Coordinates of C-alpha atoms in Angstrom, one line a residue:
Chain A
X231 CA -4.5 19.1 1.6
X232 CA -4.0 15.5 2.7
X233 CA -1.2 14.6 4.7
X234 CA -0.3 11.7 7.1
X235 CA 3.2 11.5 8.7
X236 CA 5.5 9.3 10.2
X237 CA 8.7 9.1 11.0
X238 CA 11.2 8.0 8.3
X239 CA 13.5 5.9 10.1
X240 CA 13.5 4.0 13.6
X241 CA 16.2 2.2 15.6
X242 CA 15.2 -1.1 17.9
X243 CA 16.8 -3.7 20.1
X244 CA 16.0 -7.1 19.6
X245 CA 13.9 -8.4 22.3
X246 CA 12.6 -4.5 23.3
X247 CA 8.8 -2.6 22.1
X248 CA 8.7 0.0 19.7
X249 CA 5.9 2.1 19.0
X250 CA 5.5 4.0 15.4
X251 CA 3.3 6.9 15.3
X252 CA 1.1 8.0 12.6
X253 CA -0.7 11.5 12.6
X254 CA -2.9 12.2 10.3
X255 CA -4.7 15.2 8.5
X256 CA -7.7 14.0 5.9
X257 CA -10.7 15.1 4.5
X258 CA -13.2 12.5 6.5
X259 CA -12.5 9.5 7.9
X260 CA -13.6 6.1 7.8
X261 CA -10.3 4.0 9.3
X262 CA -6.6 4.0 9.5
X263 CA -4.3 0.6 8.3
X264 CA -1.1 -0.2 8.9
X265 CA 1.0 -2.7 6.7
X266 CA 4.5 -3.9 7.3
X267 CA 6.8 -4.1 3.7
X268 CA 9.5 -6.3 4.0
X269 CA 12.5 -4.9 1.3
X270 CA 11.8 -6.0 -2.4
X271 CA 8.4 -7.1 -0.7
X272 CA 4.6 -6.4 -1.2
X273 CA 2.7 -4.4 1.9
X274 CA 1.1 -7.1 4.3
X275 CA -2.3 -6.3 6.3
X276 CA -1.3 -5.5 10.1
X277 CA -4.8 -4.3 11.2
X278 CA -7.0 -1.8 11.0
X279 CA -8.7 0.9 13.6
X280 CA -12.1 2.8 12.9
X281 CA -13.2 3.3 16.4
X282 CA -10.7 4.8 19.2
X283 CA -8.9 2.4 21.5
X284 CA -6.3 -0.1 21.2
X285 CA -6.3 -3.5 19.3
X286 CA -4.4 -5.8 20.1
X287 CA -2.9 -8.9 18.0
X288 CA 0.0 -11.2 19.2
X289 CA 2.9 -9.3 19.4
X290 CA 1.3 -6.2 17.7
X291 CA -0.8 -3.7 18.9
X292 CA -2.2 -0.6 17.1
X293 CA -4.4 2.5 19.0
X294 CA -6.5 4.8 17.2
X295 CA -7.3 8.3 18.3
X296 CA -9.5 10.0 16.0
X297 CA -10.0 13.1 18.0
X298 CA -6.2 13.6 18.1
X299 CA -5.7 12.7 14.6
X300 CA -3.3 9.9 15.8
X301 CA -2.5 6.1 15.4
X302 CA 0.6 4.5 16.8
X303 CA 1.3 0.5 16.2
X304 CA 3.5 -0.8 19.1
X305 CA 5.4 -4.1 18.4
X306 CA 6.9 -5.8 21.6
X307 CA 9.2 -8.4 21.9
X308 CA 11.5 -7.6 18.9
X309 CA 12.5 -10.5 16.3
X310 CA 15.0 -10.1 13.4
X311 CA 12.2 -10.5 10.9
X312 CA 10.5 -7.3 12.3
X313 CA 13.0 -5.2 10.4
X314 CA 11.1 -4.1 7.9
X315 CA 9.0 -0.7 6.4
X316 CA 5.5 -0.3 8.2
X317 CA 3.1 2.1 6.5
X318 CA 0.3 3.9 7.9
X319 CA -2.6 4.9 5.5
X320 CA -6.2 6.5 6.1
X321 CA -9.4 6.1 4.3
X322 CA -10.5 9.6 3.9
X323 CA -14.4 10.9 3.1
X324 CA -14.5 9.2 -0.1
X325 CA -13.0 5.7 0.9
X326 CA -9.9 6.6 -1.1
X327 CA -6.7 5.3 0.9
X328 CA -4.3 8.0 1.8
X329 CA -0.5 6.7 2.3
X330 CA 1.9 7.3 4.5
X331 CA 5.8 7.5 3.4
X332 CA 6.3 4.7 5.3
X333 CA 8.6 4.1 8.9
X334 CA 12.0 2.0 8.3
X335 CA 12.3 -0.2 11.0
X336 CA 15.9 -1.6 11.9
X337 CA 16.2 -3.8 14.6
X338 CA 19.6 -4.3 16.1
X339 CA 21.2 -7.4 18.4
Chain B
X287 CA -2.5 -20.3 -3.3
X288 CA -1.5 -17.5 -5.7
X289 CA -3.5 -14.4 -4.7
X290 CA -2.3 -11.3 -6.9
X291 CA 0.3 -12.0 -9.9
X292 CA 2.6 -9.2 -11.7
X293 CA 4.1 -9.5 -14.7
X294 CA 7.0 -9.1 -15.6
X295 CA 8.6 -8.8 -12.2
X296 CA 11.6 -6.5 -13.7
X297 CA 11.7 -4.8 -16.6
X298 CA 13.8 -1.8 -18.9
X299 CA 12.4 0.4 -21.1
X300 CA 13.2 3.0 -23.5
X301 CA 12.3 6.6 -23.4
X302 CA 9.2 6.5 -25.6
X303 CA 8.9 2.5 -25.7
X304 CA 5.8 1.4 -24.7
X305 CA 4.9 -1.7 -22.4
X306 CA 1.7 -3.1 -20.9
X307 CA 2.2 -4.5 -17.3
X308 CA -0.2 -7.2 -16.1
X309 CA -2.3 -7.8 -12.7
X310 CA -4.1 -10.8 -11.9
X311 CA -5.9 -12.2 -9.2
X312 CA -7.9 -15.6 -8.4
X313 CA -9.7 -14.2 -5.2
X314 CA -12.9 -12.9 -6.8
X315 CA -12.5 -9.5 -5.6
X316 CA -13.9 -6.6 -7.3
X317 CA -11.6 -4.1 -6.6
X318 CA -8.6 -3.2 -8.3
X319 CA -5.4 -1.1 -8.2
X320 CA -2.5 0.4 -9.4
X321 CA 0.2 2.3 -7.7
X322 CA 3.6 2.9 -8.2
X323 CA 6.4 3.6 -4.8
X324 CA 8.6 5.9 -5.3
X325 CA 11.5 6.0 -2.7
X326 CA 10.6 8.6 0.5
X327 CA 7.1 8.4 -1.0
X328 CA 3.8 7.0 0.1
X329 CA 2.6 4.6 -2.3
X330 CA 0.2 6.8 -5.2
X331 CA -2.9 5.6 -6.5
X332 CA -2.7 5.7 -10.5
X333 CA -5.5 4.2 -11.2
X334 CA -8.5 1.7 -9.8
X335 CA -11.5 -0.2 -10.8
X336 CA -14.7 -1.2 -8.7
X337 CA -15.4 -4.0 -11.1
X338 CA -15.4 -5.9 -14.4
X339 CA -15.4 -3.2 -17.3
X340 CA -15.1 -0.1 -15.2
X341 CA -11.9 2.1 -14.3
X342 CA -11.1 5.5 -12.6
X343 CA -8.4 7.6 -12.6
X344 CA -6.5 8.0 -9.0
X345 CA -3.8 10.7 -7.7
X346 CA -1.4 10.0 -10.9
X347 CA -2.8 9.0 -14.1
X348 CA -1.2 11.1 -16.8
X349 CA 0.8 8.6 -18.7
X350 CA -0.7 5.6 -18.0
X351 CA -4.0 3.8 -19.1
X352 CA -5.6 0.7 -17.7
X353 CA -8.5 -1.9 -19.1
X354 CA -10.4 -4.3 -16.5
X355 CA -12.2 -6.8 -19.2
X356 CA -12.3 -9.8 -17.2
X357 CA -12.6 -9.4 -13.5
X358 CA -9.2 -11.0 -12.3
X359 CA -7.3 -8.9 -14.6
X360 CA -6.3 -5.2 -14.3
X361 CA -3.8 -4.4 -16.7
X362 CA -1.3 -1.2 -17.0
X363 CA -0.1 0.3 -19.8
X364 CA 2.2 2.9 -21.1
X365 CA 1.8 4.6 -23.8
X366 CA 5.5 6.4 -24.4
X367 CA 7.2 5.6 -21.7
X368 CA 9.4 8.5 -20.2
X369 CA 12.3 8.4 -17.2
X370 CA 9.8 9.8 -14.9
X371 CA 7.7 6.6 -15.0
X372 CA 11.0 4.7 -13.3
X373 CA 8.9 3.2 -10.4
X374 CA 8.2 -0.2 -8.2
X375 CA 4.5 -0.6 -9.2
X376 CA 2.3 -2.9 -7.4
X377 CA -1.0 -4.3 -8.2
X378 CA -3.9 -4.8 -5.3
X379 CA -7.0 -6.2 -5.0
X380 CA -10.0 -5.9 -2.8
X381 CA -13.3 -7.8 -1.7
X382 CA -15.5 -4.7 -2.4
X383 CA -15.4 -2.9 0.3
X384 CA -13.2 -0.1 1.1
X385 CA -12.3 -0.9 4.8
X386 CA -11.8 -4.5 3.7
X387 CA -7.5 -4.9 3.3
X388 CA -6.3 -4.7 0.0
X389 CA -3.9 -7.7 -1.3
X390 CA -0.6 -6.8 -3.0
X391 CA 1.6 -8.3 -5.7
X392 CA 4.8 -8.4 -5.2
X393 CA 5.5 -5.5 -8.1
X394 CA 7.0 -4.5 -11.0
X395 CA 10.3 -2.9 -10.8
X396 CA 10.6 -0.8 -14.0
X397 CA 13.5 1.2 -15.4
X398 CA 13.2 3.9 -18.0
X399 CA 16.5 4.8 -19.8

């Protein structure tokens, strides 16, 4: 079967990095997203990774690792408004997304 | 500026009622979906269309039908709707290409008594 996983819940200090991992077991695979979902909110587009390596955008990064199965997104310098839900999700063989549960992220003072 | 529009925004049903929930978008994209988010879940593809006129089922279907006539609308229904079907569902578009990112509503919270 399909399965991607993250961790349910995180813990952060304003003004610190944090860095979400993702592992992921698919049928094919042709790129890995990650969104951010504010409470009540829609998903928002973070970025996307099909080939290994880290991208880097502002305060947000995300690496890809396809031989390892693994994606992390790293978010430095910590505001308030980064508390929020950031999904992970994988385009398998047949360009169907896959969706990860999704990583609470609460940021504290 | 809209982007994707849901409606209604919240609504509650009765076991066996049946409702039609509505998607539209003013980006000329192709693509269309339905999921619903289910707490402790990943968000599960119900069902999709690739363009004006065509759908396909996705992970969860049973339950549900949807009808693309016109290109910026994808619309939901349910036929008898049951408790099971309590959900947030969202509605997102797409260019046309899968590794393009998809566009959200903000979603339908829906209650089933």
């Amino acid at each position: 079967g399909q399965n991607i996983d993250q961790p349910t819940e995180m813990t952060a200090t304003e003004g610190a990095i944090v860095q979400i991992n993702c592992t992921y077991q698919t049928s094919g695979f042709n790129g890995l997203f990650w969104y951010q979902q504010h409470a009540g909110e829609a998903p928002t587009f973070l970025s996307y990774n099909v080939l290994d390596g880290l991208e880097e955008k502002g305060r947000f990064s995300s690496f890809l690792s396809r031989s390892k199965g693994y994606s992390y997104l790293l978010l430095k310098e910590l505001q308030m408004k980064d508390s929020a839900s950031y999904l992970c999700a994988v385009l398998d063989s047949n360009y169907q997304l896959i969706w990860g549960a999704g990583t609470k992220l609460i940021i504290k003072p | 500026n809209a982007g994707v529009t849901q409606t209604p925004k919240f609504r509650v049903l009765k076991t066996g009622q049946s409702m039609t929930l509505l998607c539209a978008q003013d980006m000329n994209h192709e693509y269309m979906y339905w999921y619903r988010q289910d707490p402790g879940m990943g968000l599960r593809l119900i069902h999709y269309s690739v363009g004006e006129g065509t759908t396909a089922k996705g992970e969860v279907p049973d339950g549900y039908n949807v009808s693309r006539l016109k290109k910026q609308n994808f619309l939901l229904g349910l036929e008898s709707a049951a408790p099971s079907q309590t959900s947030v569902y969202f509605c997102a578009s797409e260019e046309g290409a899968a590794t393009q990112p998809q566009h959200f509503g903000d979603g339908t919270r829906l209650s089933i008594l």
